[in-house]
Amino acid sequence: VNPFERLRGRRNVDRDLADELGAHLDVRIEELVGAGLPLEDARQQARRELGNETLLIERGRDVWRFAMIEDAWQDVRYAWRQLVRAPGFTAVAVITFALGIGATTAIFTAVYAVVLQPFPFHEPDRVVAVGEQFVTGSLSAVSPGNFEDWRTHAKTFSDLGARRFVSVNVSSGTTPERLVGVAVTASYFSVFRIPAVLGRTITADENRAGRERVVVLSDRLWRRVFGGIPAVLGTTIRMDGHPYTVIGVMPPQFDRLGGPEEFWIPVVFTPEAIASHDGHSMYVVGRLAPGISTEQAAADLSIIFHRMKEQLPANTEVRQGIVNEFAAEVVGGSRERLLVLFGAVALVLLIACGNVAHLLLARGRLRSHEVALRASLGASRPRLIRQFLSESAVLAVAGGTLGVGAAYVAIPALLAIAPEAIGAIPRLDQTTVNGHVLLFALAAIVMSALLTGIVPALRASRLDLRTSLSDGARTLAGAKDTLRSGLVAGEVAVVIVLLAGAGVLIRSALYLQSVEPGFDGTSVLTARISLPEVGYEEPARVERAFRGLVERISQHPAVDVAAVSSSVPMTPGTNHNGLVPEGKAFDPSNFVLGRLGVITENYFRTFRIPLVAGRLFSVEDYREAPRVMILSRTAAQQLFPNENAVGQRVACCESGPDGAPLLKLVVGIVGDVRSNGPHAEPPADFYLPIQQAPAYTWSWFQRTLTVVVRGKTEGTGILTEALREAVRDIDPTVPVHGVATMQQRLQATLAENRFNLVLMLLLGSIGLLLSAVGIYGVIACFVAQRRHELAVRMALGASPADVVRTVVTHGMRPVWLGAVIGLTAAVALSQTLASSVYGVTPRDPVTLVAVVAVLIVVAILANLLPARAATRVNLAGLLAG
Amino acid sequence: MASKLSTRKDLFPGALELMVLQTLKRKPLHGYALVRAIQASSRDLLQIEEGSLYPALQRMLKEGWVNARWTTSDTGRRVRAYEVTLKGLKHLSGERERLGQMFEGVRLVLAMVEP
């Protein structure tokens, strides 16, 4: 083999082949002439025998190279040259793609971070959240006794760990700080199988009284408070007055489990707590044994409940076990709402693809001459299709790159605009453009290129050569353009689905903004105050401290009225008790689950919660006085349907001297409060005066109450200072934490709602704009093709109004079809929104009608513009041409 | 009269190359001469199509089984003549043996006496 021959490259291969085929022809012609054929006939016959020379050269060339890659490269270069030559077309197509692909990629980053991203521990599928099924039917906290039973007997778990949130005062620097952590069993760490990065985690031995003063720090806390130095190991931190020894630091990935905790300390179960099987305070996580499903595990736990029944104290109800995927428990409803957003953005991308497809179609028509020429010169059909596909591919890659770049820049900006959304949607803060996102963007680009390219490519390659080349293509061909009508109908259908979804979410958001929360939070400041255990062991001492605080702050000139409460709307710290009306057995089947608020007298005045009946608490309701309570309207209704609740007695919360549940007199009924946010029904609240709070509640609350202060003026800045001052006066070691105005708390509960709303508004607008442009483009093209026909009509006496009517009627036909399809699809898909909308049904007729109306108006406008242009054509010029 | 076998659809892959190599073994030939030679040696049973021959020749050039050289033909025409290389000869003999076995096998099966 002559290596030089190979290196001469393609040009030489082509030339050699061409020369060779020429020689072949000459020899054959010579032979035919020799046989007696006239020269011209011989030439023709020889050519016929040889076949398509171009094709032969191409196939010969194909042997020598990676034909596909080189062709593709050539196609791309050709496409590039074509696109550069039509900058207007190219810009519109690229921007359309950039919008569609960029938006889709941006939403996907959030979907990936929140939903798809695997949790950062070993085999996340096997980690589950475990709970008891209580009155509500959902997963609720577990009593230490039940947890111990499960851990001893359950065969379906390889590990079970329990945790309980704790918050402690830490006075490491000048100002005391409140830290949130969890008290855990040693097994908690083995469930996640993440070892400490420094030191060690908690051992089972440290879950015993006397050994429990050790603490494991989170990466976040370690860096923030301890400067990230390894020497922190072995040092002592005073938490709530007790010394804790630092034994370990967890890696950063442990911070990404979605919880707020910053440290871990051992939990200690007293023998009494285990035996009582009461005090449902533990959140349990488990690692399923290999091959066990969540259902099998839940059944296992329920069986253990029943088996242990005999050993339970009297009056303890038998519950069911619930086992949910850990991921589902953490991500919760955000998953569905994000997927809805993702669906919406996919629709926007579809519309964008439709628009570019149409642009290419229109271009294909303009270029039919060129295509026909290329076909006649020997370009094979697959080759032509590839050519068109590479054009759409170049557009999609350019648009996609631009879009992904924009997403990369815009995502941090978007997250900065919606800081509350980060708090409201778990793991949203981990949103970044990573490899998975880029892979997704690539898939979106390929999909877009195929979707937009394949239709025009197939169509252009099937052109009838004769009509195109003879330039007689100014017939009525355009009028029967089903392909483009289909595009319009499709876009209309897609945009109706999109706008219907956006519309329902907007209505829902408006509803939520308008819901009366049941209290007046303007110029109310809230803050959490936690008293340490050391020095505040006595309930009376705790109560005195809080009452003193309220008294002191109330004296501040800027303060109108103030109170403390264990339960403030939209603020952490809720506790529930079973309430039973006097006369009924104190049995869980008779329970009304009440949300407990331990309050000082002015709580209702501070929030302007109206008194409906009876009286409010007063200083007369002291510790030794008859036990009293106030019910919310909902609680009163549930306890005493169709009766006046005031004056009735309710058993709850604590036992009397005889061991029977203590009865409390209902002295008043107050208005309902939407404590869990405007989207949730008001819970059944009941309130107790702080003087009569059962002793155990102080450990429930961890001696933490929320101070609520109403200022005399709107501003709350001065209130914060007043509050800090008052707390310092009471006890300088006590930190003030969780400071927020009620407005901020209200906004925070609506943050996810608003986040979704803004995005839906954005996507809806983009979709509407794109589809309007799309419809306009198609109609304008129709009209352009029918200029001759319309000119003839006008020449024959049709009025401009007739022409406009003809064009609009024709142009609206696919719009009607699309509207019907879109409405049907919107209704069919409406259920996917069920978990995201409030106060409006997902298939809200008002929204649907409004959406269709908007779209039809837009479509008529998009039709009118080209239609009116058509009436202004220069008849003489057109017909002469 | 039996219809002619076309090289495009009726031959198994590689057969054309073998015939070309065998034909070139006698003397170097240009493309058209090859067509004629194979037609003649197959007593007109095989019709070589140019559409198959030229790509096949390119493949064989690439494999190094043949060399091509521009020369002058007997009639004084500039033609591109192909000659078989040593590598081509090796390939031919190897394939011949394999083919012989295959035909023998097929013959034996087809010659089976029906019960």
mmCIF file of C-alpha atoms in Angstrom, chain A residues 115 119 124 127 324-332 427:
data_model
loop_
_atom_site.group_PDB
_atom_site.id
_atom_site.type_symbol
_atom_site.label_atom_id
_atom_site.label_comp_id
_atom_site.label_asym_id
_atom_site.label_seq_id
_atom_site.Cartn_x
_atom_site.Cartn_y
_atom_site.Cartn_z
ATOM 1 C CA VAL A 115 -37.019 16.008 43.990
ATOM 2 C CA PHE A 119 -30.138 12.056 49.430
ATOM 3 C CA PRO A 124 -31.410 6.412 50.291
ATOM 4 C CA VAL A 127 -34.272 4.977 54.611
ATOM 5 C CA ASN A 324 -43.078 6.463 54.551
ATOM 6 C CA GLU A 325 -40.101 7.032 52.320
ATOM 7 C CA PHE A 326 -37.756 9.467 54.003
ATOM 8 C CA ALA A 327 -37.444 11.477 50.793
ATOM 9 C CA ALA A 328 -41.214 11.808 50.453
ATOM 10 C CA GLU A 329 -41.485 12.895 54.078
ATOM 11 C CA VAL A 330 -38.837 15.586 53.649
ATOM 12 C CA VAL A 331 -39.878 16.871 50.237
ATOM 13 C CA GLY A 332 -43.602 16.501 50.867
ATOM 14 C CA ARG A 427 -33.417 21.559 49.386
#
